[in-house]
Every structure is written in structure tokens, then in C-alpha cells.
Short mmCIF file of C-alpha atoms and ligand atoms in Angstrom, two decimals:
data_model
loop_
_atom_site.label_atom_id
_atom_site.label_comp_id
_atom_site.label_asym_id
_atom_site.label_seq_id
_atom_site.Cartn_x
_atom_site.Cartn_y
_atom_site.Cartn_z
CA MET A 18 76.93 21.61 148.84
CA LYS A 19 79.16 21.88 145.81
CA TYR A 20 80.87 19.37 143.54
CA PHE A 21 83.89 19.54 141.27
CA ILE A 22 84.75 16.89 138.67
CA GLU A 23 87.98 16.59 136.75
CA THR A 24 88.13 14.29 133.77
CA TYR A 25 90.87 12.33 132.05
CA GLY A 26 90.56 9.97 129.08
CA CYS A 27 88.23 9.58 126.13
CA GLN A 28 84.86 11.05 125.14
CA MET A 29 83.19 8.20 126.99
CA ASN A 30 84.70 9.53 130.20
CA VAL A 31 83.85 13.13 129.31
CA HIS A 32 80.28 11.99 128.86
CA ASP A 33 80.28 10.02 132.11
CA THR A 34 81.30 13.26 133.80
CA GLU A 35 78.28 14.97 132.21
CA ARG A 36 76.13 12.16 133.60
CA MET A 37 77.64 12.39 137.11
CA ALA A 38 77.24 16.18 137.11
CA GLY A 39 73.57 15.80 136.18
CA LEU A 40 72.96 13.17 138.85
CA LEU A 41 74.56 15.32 141.53
CA GLU A 42 72.63 18.43 140.48
CA GLN A 43 69.41 16.46 140.60
CA SER A 44 70.33 15.55 144.17
CA GLY A 45 70.78 19.20 145.10
CA TYR A 46 74.50 19.81 144.55
CA ASP A 47 75.78 22.85 142.66
CA PRO A 48 78.88 23.02 140.48
CA ALA A 49 81.96 24.54 142.16
CA GLU A 50 84.39 26.91 140.45
CA SER A 51 87.39 24.86 141.55
CA ASP A 52 88.34 21.98 143.83
CA ARG A 53 89.01 24.52 146.60
CA ASP A 54 85.33 25.50 146.79
CA ALA A 55 84.01 21.97 146.55
CA ASP A 56 82.53 19.66 149.17
CA ILE A 57 82.95 16.71 146.81
CA VAL A 58 85.91 16.32 144.46
CA ILE A 59 85.57 13.60 141.83
CA VAL A 60 88.52 12.44 139.73
CA ASN A 61 87.20 10.63 136.66
CA THR A 62 90.19 8.55 135.62
CA CYS A 63 91.65 6.85 132.56
CA SER A 64 93.76 3.74 132.57
CA VAL A 65 94.51 3.23 128.88
CA ARG A 66 98.24 3.97 129.32
CA GLU A 67 100.38 3.98 132.42
CA ARG A 68 100.95 7.74 132.15
CA ALA A 69 97.20 8.36 132.28
CA GLU A 70 96.94 6.23 135.42
CA GLU A 71 99.84 8.02 137.12
CA LYS A 72 98.01 11.33 136.78
CA LEU A 73 95.53 10.12 139.38
CA TYR A 74 98.21 9.57 142.01
CA THR A 75 99.70 12.99 141.30
CA ARG A 76 96.27 14.57 141.69
CA LEU A 77 95.53 12.74 144.94
CA GLY A 78 98.76 14.12 146.38
CA GLU A 79 97.75 17.61 145.32
CA ILE A 80 94.27 17.24 146.82
CA LYS A 81 95.81 16.17 150.12
CA GLU A 82 98.07 19.22 150.07
CA MET A 83 95.15 21.48 149.17
CA SER A 84 93.04 20.13 152.06
CA ARG A 85 95.87 21.01 154.45
CA GLU A 86 96.07 24.54 153.05
CA ILE A 87 92.34 25.28 153.20
CA GLY A 88 91.92 23.45 156.53
CA ARG A 89 88.98 21.43 155.25
CA THR A 90 88.80 18.04 153.59
CA PRO A 91 86.34 17.45 150.76
CA LEU A 92 84.84 14.03 150.12
CA VAL A 93 87.19 12.55 147.52
CA VAL A 94 85.71 10.21 144.91
CA VAL A 95 87.65 8.26 142.28
CA ALA A 96 85.55 7.22 139.30
CA GLY A 97 86.32 5.92 135.82
CA CYS A 98 88.65 3.26 134.49
CA VAL A 99 91.34 3.30 137.23
CA ALA A 100 88.56 3.04 139.82
CA GLN A 101 87.19 -0.02 138.06
CA GLN A 102 90.65 -1.53 137.67
CA GLU A 103 91.99 -0.90 141.16
CA GLY A 104 88.86 -0.89 143.32
CA ASP A 105 89.68 -1.38 146.96
CA ARG A 106 93.44 -1.18 146.37
CA LEU A 107 92.99 2.51 145.61
CA ILE A 108 91.66 3.21 149.08
CA LYS A 109 94.67 1.52 150.66
CA ARG A 110 97.20 3.01 148.31
CA SER A 111 95.88 6.56 148.75
CA LYS A 112 96.43 6.38 152.53
CA GLY A 113 93.20 7.99 153.62
CA VAL A 114 92.76 10.51 150.79
CA VAL A 115 90.13 8.58 148.82
CA ASP A 116 86.70 8.16 150.43
CA LEU A 117 84.76 6.51 147.65
CA VAL A 118 85.64 4.44 144.58
CA VAL A 119 82.92 4.18 141.95
CA GLY A 120 83.35 1.78 139.03
CA THR A 121 82.43 2.54 135.45
CA GLN A 122 79.17 0.63 135.63
CA GLN A 123 77.98 2.25 138.85
CA VAL A 124 77.75 5.84 137.66
CA LYS A 125 73.97 5.88 138.13
CA MET A 126 74.44 5.04 141.81
CA LEU A 127 76.78 7.96 142.51
CA PRO A 128 74.42 10.16 144.60
CA MET A 129 73.37 7.22 146.72
CA LEU A 130 76.96 6.08 147.23
CA VAL A 131 78.04 9.59 148.17
CA LYS A 132 75.26 9.73 150.74
CA GLU A 133 76.21 6.35 152.16
CA THR A 134 79.87 7.29 152.38
CA ALA A 135 79.11 10.52 154.20
CA ALA A 136 76.70 8.78 156.57
CA SER A 137 78.96 5.82 157.34
CA ARG A 138 82.14 7.89 157.75
CA SER A 139 83.90 4.93 156.25
CA GLU A 140 85.53 4.40 152.92
CA LEU A 141 83.31 2.71 150.40
CA PHE A 142 83.82 1.19 147.03
CA MET A 143 81.57 -0.18 144.34
CA ILE A 144 83.18 -1.61 141.31
CA ASP A 145 81.14 -4.46 139.98
CA GLY A 146 78.06 -6.60 140.25
CA ARG A 147 79.63 -8.91 142.82
CA PRO A 148 80.14 -6.77 145.89
CA TRP A 149 83.01 -7.79 148.03
CA ARG A 150 82.71 -7.14 151.75
CA PRO A 151 86.02 -6.80 153.48
CA GLU A 152 86.09 -5.93 157.18
CA GLY A 153 84.86 -2.48 158.09
CA ARG A 154 83.77 -1.44 154.62
CA ILE A 155 80.36 -1.29 153.06
CA ALA A 156 79.37 -2.61 149.67
CA ILE A 157 75.91 -2.26 148.26
CA GLU A 158 74.04 -4.92 146.33
CA ASN A 159 74.06 -4.10 142.70
CA PRO A 160 71.54 -5.53 140.26
CA TYR A 161 72.77 -6.81 136.94
CA GLU A 162 73.99 -3.76 135.10
CA ASP A 163 71.96 -2.29 132.36
CA PRO A 164 73.35 0.33 129.97
CA SER A 165 70.22 2.44 130.05
CA PHE A 166 70.53 5.89 131.56
CA PRO A 167 67.54 8.02 132.54
CA LEU A 168 66.62 10.88 130.23
CA GLY A 169 66.73 14.50 131.27
CA ILE A 170 69.62 14.17 133.72
CA VAL A 171 72.85 14.64 131.74
CA ARG A 172 74.35 18.07 132.31
CA ARG A 173 75.97 18.70 128.94
CA GLY A 174 79.26 20.57 129.10
CA ASP A 175 79.39 21.47 125.41
CA PRO A 176 76.96 24.09 124.12
CA VAL A 177 77.00 22.71 120.59
CA ARG A 178 77.80 19.00 120.63
CA ALA A 179 75.86 16.31 122.48
CA TYR A 180 77.47 12.98 123.28
CA VAL A 181 75.10 10.03 123.20
CA THR A 182 76.38 6.62 124.26
CA ILE A 183 75.02 3.81 122.11
CA ILE A 184 77.25 0.92 123.29
CA GLU A 185 79.08 0.43 126.58
CA GLY A 186 82.00 -1.96 127.05
CA CYS A 187 83.91 -4.04 124.54
CA ASN A 188 84.29 -7.75 123.80
CA ASP A 189 87.21 -7.50 121.42
CA PHE A 190 90.16 -7.95 123.76
CA CYS A 191 92.85 -6.48 121.51
CA SER A 192 95.97 -7.80 123.20
CA PHE A 193 97.27 -4.36 124.30
CA CYS A 194 94.01 -2.92 125.56
CA VAL A 195 92.68 -2.56 129.10
CA VAL A 196 89.25 -1.27 128.08
CA PRO A 197 87.37 -4.61 128.14
CA TYR A 198 88.57 -4.97 131.75
CA THR A 199 87.66 -1.44 132.80
CA ARG A 200 84.41 -0.99 130.88
CA GLY A 201 83.10 -4.54 130.98
CA HIS A 202 81.49 -6.56 128.26
CA GLU A 203 79.64 -4.99 125.38
CA ARG A 204 76.12 -3.77 126.15
CA MET A 205 73.83 -2.11 123.57
CA ARG A 206 71.47 0.68 124.54
CA SER A 207 67.96 0.49 123.12
CA LYS A 208 67.19 2.36 119.92
CA ALA A 209 64.16 3.92 121.61
CA GLU A 210 66.31 5.36 124.39
CA ILE A 211 69.02 6.57 122.00
CA LEU A 212 66.49 8.39 119.80
CA ALA A 213 64.80 9.90 122.84
CA GLU A 214 68.16 11.23 124.03
CA VAL A 215 68.99 12.62 120.58
CA ARG A 216 65.61 14.43 120.54
CA GLU A 217 66.28 15.76 124.01
CA ALA A 218 69.71 17.02 122.86
CA ALA A 219 68.10 18.74 119.86
CA ASP A 220 65.45 20.33 122.12
CA SER A 221 68.23 21.69 124.33
CA GLY A 222 69.69 23.46 121.28
CA ARG A 223 72.55 21.11 120.43
CA ARG A 224 73.06 20.95 116.68
CA GLU A 225 75.60 18.16 116.61
CA VAL A 226 75.29 14.70 118.06
CA GLN A 227 78.23 12.35 118.56
CA LEU A 228 77.35 8.69 118.99
CA LEU A 229 79.76 6.89 121.30
CA GLY A 230 80.92 3.31 121.65
CA GLN A 231 84.23 1.46 121.81
CA ILE A 232 83.25 -0.20 118.52
CA VAL A 233 80.44 2.13 117.62
CA ASN A 234 79.64 0.47 114.29
CA HIS A 235 79.04 -2.90 115.97
CA TYR A 236 75.67 -1.55 117.12
CA GLN A 237 72.63 -3.79 117.02
CA ALA A 238 69.48 -2.50 118.67
CA PRO A 239 68.23 -4.84 121.40
CA ASP A 240 64.69 -3.55 120.81
CA ASP A 241 64.63 -3.69 116.99
CA PRO A 242 66.17 -6.63 115.10
CA SER A 243 66.25 -4.64 111.85
CA CYS A 244 68.26 -1.78 113.37
CA ASP A 245 72.02 -2.14 112.94
CA PHE A 246 74.48 0.77 112.89
CA PRO A 247 73.68 2.15 109.41
CA ALA A 248 69.95 1.89 110.22
CA LEU A 249 70.54 3.76 113.49
CA LEU A 250 72.33 6.51 111.53
CA GLU A 251 69.25 6.79 109.31
CA ALA A 252 66.96 7.00 112.33
CA VAL A 253 69.10 9.68 114.02
CA HIS A 254 69.18 11.53 110.72
CA GLU A 255 65.40 11.97 110.92
CA VAL A 256 65.53 13.88 114.20
CA PRO A 257 64.65 17.54 113.52
CA GLY A 258 67.08 20.16 114.82
CA ILE A 259 70.19 17.98 114.55
CA ASP A 260 72.39 19.24 111.69
CA ARG A 261 75.47 17.11 112.17
CA ILE A 262 76.04 13.50 113.18
CA ARG A 263 79.44 12.13 114.17
CA PHE A 264 80.45 8.85 115.76
CA ALA A 265 83.54 7.38 117.47
CA SER A 266 85.18 5.01 117.04
CA PRO A 267 84.28 2.71 114.18
CA HIS A 268 86.31 -0.48 113.85
CA PRO A 269 87.72 -1.24 110.38
CA ARG A 270 86.35 -4.77 110.60
CA HIS A 271 82.76 -3.55 110.96
CA THR A 272 83.00 -0.75 108.39
CA SER A 273 80.83 -2.48 105.80
CA ASP A 274 79.73 -1.13 102.44
CA ARG A 275 76.38 -0.30 104.08
CA VAL A 276 78.14 1.84 106.68
CA ILE A 277 80.07 3.60 103.90
CA ALA A 278 76.86 4.11 101.91
CA ALA A 279 75.12 5.60 104.96
CA VAL A 280 77.96 8.09 105.50
CA ARG A 281 77.85 8.95 101.78
CA ASP A 282 74.08 9.27 101.44
CA LEU A 283 73.02 10.94 104.68
CA PRO A 284 73.88 14.64 104.35
CA LYS A 285 73.95 15.29 108.11
CA VAL A 286 76.53 12.54 108.70
CA CYS A 287 79.93 14.24 108.74
CA LYS A 288 82.38 13.27 106.04
CA HIS A 289 84.98 12.11 108.50
CA LEU A 290 85.96 8.67 109.75
CA HIS A 291 88.25 8.02 112.70
CA LEU A 292 89.42 4.58 111.71
CA PRO A 293 92.01 3.24 114.17
CA VAL A 294 94.65 1.17 112.39
CA GLN A 295 97.16 0.72 115.30
CA SER A 296 99.96 -0.58 113.03
CA GLY A 297 100.87 -0.83 109.36
CA SER A 298 102.34 -4.32 109.73
CA SER A 299 100.07 -7.35 109.36
CA ARG A 300 102.45 -9.31 111.58
CA VAL A 301 102.05 -6.80 114.43
CA LEU A 302 98.29 -6.48 113.79
CA ALA A 303 97.99 -10.24 114.27
CA MET A 304 99.90 -10.04 117.57
CA MET A 305 97.63 -7.17 118.57
CA ARG A 306 94.58 -9.33 117.75
CA ARG A 307 93.10 -6.52 115.71
CA ARG A 308 91.46 -8.91 113.24
CA HIS A 309 92.33 -6.85 110.18
CA THR A 310 95.44 -7.00 108.00
CA ARG A 311 97.31 -4.14 106.37
CA GLY A 312 95.89 -5.25 103.01
CA GLU A 313 92.29 -5.35 104.26
CA TYR A 314 92.66 -1.93 105.84
CA LEU A 315 94.12 -0.39 102.68
CA ASP A 316 91.39 -2.00 100.62
CA LEU A 317 88.78 -0.50 102.96
CA VAL A 318 90.39 2.93 102.65
CA ALA A 319 90.30 2.59 98.84
CA ARG A 320 86.58 1.70 98.93
CA ILE A 321 85.84 4.65 101.23
CA ARG A 322 87.79 7.06 99.00
CA ALA A 323 86.05 5.78 95.86
CA ALA A 324 82.62 6.21 97.47
CA ILE A 325 83.23 9.54 99.25
CA PRO A 326 86.15 11.42 97.67
CA ASN A 327 85.93 14.45 100.01
CA LEU A 328 85.91 12.38 103.24
CA GLN A 329 88.74 12.99 105.74
CA LEU A 330 90.35 10.17 107.71
CA SER A 331 92.06 10.10 111.08
CA THR A 332 93.50 7.21 113.07
CA ASP A 333 95.18 5.86 116.21
CA ILE A 334 98.65 4.29 116.02
CA ILE A 335 100.72 2.47 118.64
CA VAL A 336 104.51 2.35 118.22
CA GLY A 337 106.82 -0.09 119.98
CA PHE A 338 104.34 -2.92 120.49
CA PRO A 339 106.19 -6.02 121.80
CA GLY A 340 108.22 -7.58 119.00
CA GLU A 341 107.75 -4.61 116.63
CA THR A 342 110.86 -4.57 114.44
CA GLU A 343 112.31 -1.73 112.43
CA ALA A 344 110.77 -3.31 109.32
CA ASP A 345 107.33 -3.46 110.99
CA PHE A 346 107.63 0.18 111.97
CA ASP A 347 108.62 1.12 108.40
CA GLU A 348 105.32 -0.43 107.33
CA THR A 349 103.50 1.86 109.77
CA LEU A 350 105.32 4.83 108.22
CA SER A 351 104.49 3.77 104.67
CA LEU A 352 100.84 3.18 105.54
CA THR A 353 100.58 6.58 107.22
CA ASP A 354 102.15 8.22 104.19
CA GLY A 355 99.98 6.28 101.77
CA VAL A 356 96.59 6.84 103.44
CA GLY A 357 97.06 10.58 103.97
CA TYR A 358 95.31 11.06 107.31
CA HIS A 359 94.20 14.56 108.23
CA SER A 360 95.23 13.75 111.78
CA ILE A 361 96.60 10.87 113.83
CA TYR A 362 96.81 10.10 117.54
CA SER A 363 100.04 8.23 118.18
CA PHE A 364 101.05 6.44 121.37
CA LYS A 365 104.05 4.60 122.72
CA TYR A 366 103.03 1.08 123.71
CA SER A 367 102.35 0.88 127.44
CA GLU A 368 101.91 -2.45 129.20
CA ARG A 369 98.53 -2.67 130.94
CA PRO A 370 97.32 -4.97 133.71
CA ASN A 371 95.39 -8.14 132.78
CA THR A 372 95.91 -7.76 129.03
CA LEU A 373 97.05 -10.66 126.88
CA ALA A 374 100.17 -8.76 125.80
CA SER A 375 101.15 -8.13 129.42
CA LYS A 376 100.92 -11.86 130.14
CA ARG A 377 102.50 -13.29 127.01
CA MET A 378 104.60 -10.64 125.29
CA PRO A 379 107.58 -8.99 126.95
CA ASP A 380 107.64 -5.21 126.52
CA ASP A 381 110.91 -5.51 124.61
CA VAL A 382 111.18 -2.28 122.64
CA THR A 383 113.20 0.16 124.74
CA ASP A 384 111.67 3.47 125.70
CA GLU A 385 114.41 5.23 123.76
CA GLU A 386 113.47 3.33 120.62
CA LYS A 387 109.74 3.98 121.17
CA THR A 388 110.55 7.68 121.45
CA ARG A 389 112.58 7.58 118.25
CA ARG A 390 109.72 5.86 116.42
CA ILE A 391 106.98 8.16 117.68
CA VAL A 392 109.05 11.23 116.77
CA ALA A 393 109.64 9.82 113.25
CA LEU A 394 105.93 9.08 112.87
CA GLN A 395 104.85 12.51 114.10
CA THR A 396 107.38 14.24 111.86
CA LEU A 397 106.02 12.35 108.86
CA GLN A 398 102.43 13.14 109.86
CA ARG A 399 103.19 16.85 110.18
CA SER A 400 104.25 16.95 106.56
CA VAL A 401 101.28 14.81 105.41
CA GLN A 402 98.90 17.12 107.27
CA SER A 403 100.58 20.29 106.13
CA ASN A 404 100.30 19.19 102.47
CA LEU A 405 96.59 18.46 102.91
CA PHE A 406 96.05 21.78 104.69
CA GLN A 407 97.96 23.67 101.97
CA ARG A 408 95.71 22.18 99.32
CA SER A 409 92.65 23.43 101.21
CA ILE A 410 93.71 27.10 100.94
CA GLY A 411 91.11 29.04 98.96
CA THR A 412 88.35 26.47 99.50
CA THR A 413 85.18 27.31 101.45
CA HIS A 414 83.68 25.04 104.12
CA GLN A 415 80.67 25.01 106.41
CA VAL A 416 82.03 25.40 109.93
CA LEU A 417 79.95 24.75 113.05
CA VAL A 418 81.29 27.24 115.63
CA ASP A 419 81.96 25.45 118.93
CA ALA A 420 84.20 27.86 120.87
CA THR A 421 84.95 31.56 121.22
CA SER A 422 87.99 33.31 122.65
CA ARG A 423 89.19 36.86 122.93
CA ARG A 424 92.73 38.04 122.33
CA HIS A 425 93.04 41.25 120.30
CA GLU A 426 89.66 40.63 118.76
CA TRP A 427 87.03 37.93 119.03
CA GLU A 428 88.20 34.68 117.54
CA LEU A 429 85.92 31.77 116.77
CA THR A 430 86.81 28.11 116.41
CA GLY A 431 84.82 25.37 114.79
CA ARG A 432 85.06 22.25 112.68
CA THR A 433 84.35 21.39 109.10
CA SER A 434 82.32 18.32 108.27
CA GLY A 435 85.66 16.57 107.66
CA ASN A 436 86.69 17.53 111.23
CA THR A 437 89.38 20.10 110.39
CA VAL A 438 89.64 22.74 113.13
CA VAL A 439 89.15 26.23 111.64
CA ASN A 440 89.87 29.55 113.40
CA PHE A 441 88.46 32.84 112.15
CA PRO A 442 87.47 36.28 113.42
CA GLY A 443 83.78 36.78 114.26
CA PRO A 444 81.41 37.86 117.03
CA PRO A 445 80.76 35.59 120.06
CA GLU A 446 77.03 35.44 119.14
CA TRP A 447 78.00 33.08 116.34
CA LEU A 448 78.65 30.28 118.82
CA GLY A 449 76.54 27.31 117.72
CA LYS A 450 75.99 28.75 114.24
CA MET A 451 76.97 27.28 110.91
CA VAL A 452 79.26 29.69 109.02
CA ASP A 453 80.86 29.42 105.58
CA VAL A 454 84.58 30.04 105.97
CA THR A 455 87.23 30.40 103.26
CA ILE A 456 90.59 28.96 104.31
CA GLU A 457 93.47 31.45 104.05
CA ARG A 458 96.42 30.01 105.91
CA THR A 459 97.49 26.89 107.74
CA GLY A 460 99.01 26.16 111.13
CA PRO A 461 99.88 23.11 113.19
CA ASN A 462 96.71 21.03 113.65
CA SER A 463 94.34 23.76 112.47
CA VAL A 464 93.75 26.32 109.72
CA TRP A 465 92.75 30.01 109.65
CA GLY A 466 90.16 31.68 107.45
CA GLN A 467 87.51 34.39 106.94
CA ALA A 468 83.75 34.09 107.16
CA VAL A 469 81.81 34.62 103.97
CA GLY A 470 78.05 35.25 104.00
CA ASP A 471 75.65 35.13 106.91
CA PRO A 472 75.70 32.55 109.70
CA ARG A 473 72.82 30.08 109.92
N1 SAH B 21 87.90 1.36 120.95
C1 SAH B 21 88.88 2.07 120.24
C2 SAH B 21 90.12 2.40 121.02
C3 SAH B 21 90.00 2.86 122.42
S1 SAH B 21 91.51 3.16 123.25
C4 SAH B 21 89.29 1.23 119.05
O1 SAH B 21 89.18 0.05 119.05
O2 SAH B 21 89.77 1.81 118.14
C5 SAH B 21 92.16 4.53 122.33
C6 SAH B 21 93.49 4.31 121.75
O3 SAH B 21 94.48 4.19 122.76
C7 SAH B 21 93.63 3.04 120.94
O4 SAH B 21 93.13 3.15 119.64
C8 SAH B 21 95.13 2.80 120.96
O5 SAH B 21 95.77 3.41 119.87
C9 SAH B 21 95.58 3.45 122.27
N2 SAH B 21 95.96 2.44 123.26
C10 SAH B 21 95.16 1.53 123.83
N3 SAH B 21 95.87 0.74 124.66
C11 SAH B 21 97.16 1.14 124.60
C12 SAH B 21 98.37 0.71 125.22
N4 SAH B 21 98.39 -0.32 126.04
N5 SAH B 21 99.51 1.39 124.93
C13 SAH B 21 99.48 2.42 124.06
N6 SAH B 21 98.38 2.87 123.46
C14 SAH B 21 97.21 2.24 123.70
FE1 SF4 B 22 90.33 -1.85 123.14
FE2 SF4 B 22 90.29 -3.27 120.93
FE3 SF4 B 22 88.04 -2.94 122.33
FE4 SF4 B 22 89.11 -0.87 121.02
S1 SF4 B 22 88.31 -2.75 120.09
S2 SF4 B 22 88.35 -0.87 123.11
S3 SF4 B 22 91.28 -1.25 121.20
S4 SF4 B 22 89.87 -4.04 122.99
FE1 F3S B 23 90.67 5.72 129.20
FE2 F3S B 23 88.68 4.24 130.01
FE3 F3S B 23 88.37 5.82 127.91
S1 F3S B 23 90.78 3.63 129.91
S2 F3S B 23 90.42 5.88 127.05
S3 F3S B 23 88.77 6.48 129.98
S4 F3S B 23 87.47 3.83 128.22
#
């Protein structure tokens, strides 16, 4: 029996896919080349914006069509954030295409649920700790969820970088955000388990570890009162074999001077912070319930820059939040210009189910205006980035090679500590090696260079 998983959304979802793959392989399934060869097709979904959610329905239509063509119907599973959000409604809406819906907190139960679904020849869904038993469907008792995940099961998709979840869920309820509803309340994994997984990742040859959490720097170990996020960074830093430590995403509010000092003082911690700002206007930030003002954010950026001058920043920005005026948007532009991000992820506001904004704030910025604003923001960012990239020409950086490709000659891709993507010619054996690269020219979103010296 073979499985195929396709993944939308954030690193958390990518990592859940690695977990599901591992669980299925432990239960005797093999990976399939494509959905056409698979006995089980899993769509691991994202619900953060409406567009992301729509992708699921497009894919379900395609899977139905494919089943007709190949004359065989795989077991179709929907997992991830849309599964959690829609639950049973998905089964109805898909008109017989979806067999099993698995919520975000039931990943560990996947093999058992697959078995049950196949055995019962009935649709099944499992989305939370309070199973609901409508006529003709089966729900399975679920004990109170626990964010621990057994060691030795994850099937890592990246040869170089290991994702390690440290916190699941979020309690912040930013007014635009669906994540607290799809991922549940915040749950901290034990320090012991995190360190064991980091050691396991190092033993499997991964040189970089990326710690994951919706507010990753809110970490507090349930099994060690003295271990907060900076202390966890120190503990991970001790693990032999790991050369780079990244984390996503820190919240500005929890980026204390101790966090900054840890990033500065621990050489393996990459000199990059993805620090989502969402808006440059304090008025909009208050409506978003972000709990930081423009002034506080800029002050934080100034403290980070003073402590770690070579650190690179990136961010997330939403344009067209309800009530965002032209003047508010101008503040987002001026903040973006002033901070000098190496990269930004920008989004048009999208109304999401259950959120405070969807209940209280009419989505009153027209789509046309949102488009105009996002284009203006991206145009500005291109020039900010291109200036920063230009200044890096002639400098040499340690690049951890994470991908190889072949066009005319072998081309390698990797990242600097600051998270700039660097392309350069080199042999495929350098995958996973640290190489010094001198930057020679710049492109959109990445730079090109030449290796100097021997890889390590
Ligand atoms: N936990 C992270 C964000 C996770 S969601 C944090 O707090 O920073 C990733 C990004 O998607 C957010 O930073 C935000 O910029 C964007 N996003 C979330 N909800 C959105 C919505 N309703 N419309 C548009 N963009 C949204
Ligand atoms: Fe969403 Fe806010 Fe939680 Fe991030 S901190 S996941 S934006 S609610
Ligand atoms: Fe999407 Fe869920 Fe991540 S909504 S961004 S996959 S937490």
C-alpha cells in the first residue's frame, strides 16, 4: 500500500506532513511517486486565508477526476487546518470524495483512523477531544490532547534542516487570525522531548534545526521551571552535530533583551529574526489586537540592531485590514522603508471564520484597493531588498547548501546565517556542507556568488 501527501500552509504543516509520513511508514505504507500511484491521498490543508482554503476544493475536484481516469479510487484524507475548521461539513460538501477528516490535534491517530475508515467503509472524522456522533458515522474517543510526539517516527523531507515543534496552538487571538481556532490552545512540549528530538535530528545528519511555534519565543518548559525560550536556545546549542539553529516565528512582544542576548551570544543561532509586524499603524495594530505599537516595534528593532549589527530581519504584513485608511497604509510603507527588511511576506486581508474581525469589523477595503496597496508595498520592498543585496556584493558568507539542481552545470543553493538565499556553481556532493561564498551579483529574492575555499 502506498501513500501520497500534499501540503499547503506553514512550516508547522510541512512538519505535520513529515510526522504523518513517518506514522504511515511505521504502519507498513510506502511513499508513492504521485497521487495516481497511491492507495491513500492526504491533503494537508491551510486555512489562514480564503485562497488557501479554496485550493482544497480545487484539489478534491481534481482527485475525483483522476479516480475516474485511472478507474480506481484512493482513500482520500483531509488533514490540517481546514479539516479542523470544517470537520464533518467537509464530508458533506465534497459529495463522496473525502473519506476521512483528521484534525490538527489527531495526527498521531492517523494510522488507526485510516484502518477504521477502510474497515467501516464509512466516512469518518476526528477533529477534537469531544467526538460528535451523527447518524451512520464513527467517532473515536480521544483522550485529552498532549503535544508530545514519539521519537524516531518523523520522516524528514529535508536532508539538511530538521523541524522541531516546541509549542502547538496559540492563545493570542489576533483579531484577523484563524490559527487559535484551527490549532487549538497553546501547549508546550517538554524540554526533555525537544532535546531528544534535536539529538535524533543531529544523529540523522541534519546540521540545522528549526524550532517551531506560533509564538515560538513564548516557550516555557513544562518539565523545567528555569527553562524559558532563551534557556532552551542555550540547551539546544549544546547538542553536538547541530551547526545552525533557527526558529519561527517570534512575537515582538516576547522578544526580550534576554532573547536578543541569546541570539547575539550563541554562535550557532542564526543572525536572522522573522519578526511579524502586520501593520505600521498603531491604530490598526490595536484593532488587530497585536499588543504592540509602531513605537514599541521600532524601539525593539533599534535594540536588536544595536546589539547585533549584522542581523537580518524579515516580517509579515497584512494590507487592507478593516478600517485601514490611506494614512494607516502610508505608515506601513514608512515602517517598511525605515526598518530595511531583507524580505517580507505580504498578504491582502482575508476574512476568516470565527475571528473577532469577522464578527465585529466589516471587510470594508475593496479588493481593488487591497491590490493597489499590496503592489505599492511590494514595489517598495523590491527596492529596499535590492539596495541591501547590492551592498552585499563582494562580501563572503558561510552558506549551508540545502538544494542542488542541474541546468547547464550543477548549481547549488543555500542560505547565509542571515537567511539570504545564495546560488552558486558547485558539485552535488556539497549538499549539506557549509561553504564560504563570495557574492557577485543580485537577483530578485536571491543572490549569486562563487565558492571560495573548501566545504566543511
Ligand atoms: N504566528 C505567527 C503568524 C502565523 S499566520 C505570528 O503571530 O506572527 C502567518 C501570517 O499570515 C501572519 O503573520 C499574517 O501576516 C498572515 N495572516 C494571518 N491571517 C490572515 C488573514 N486573515 N488575512 C491575511 N493575512 C493573514
Ligand atoms: Fe495568529 Fe496572532 Fe496567534 Fe500569530 S499570534 S498565530 S497571528 S493569533
Ligand atoms: Fe495555515 Fe494552519 Fe499554518 S492555517 S499557516 S497551516 S497553522
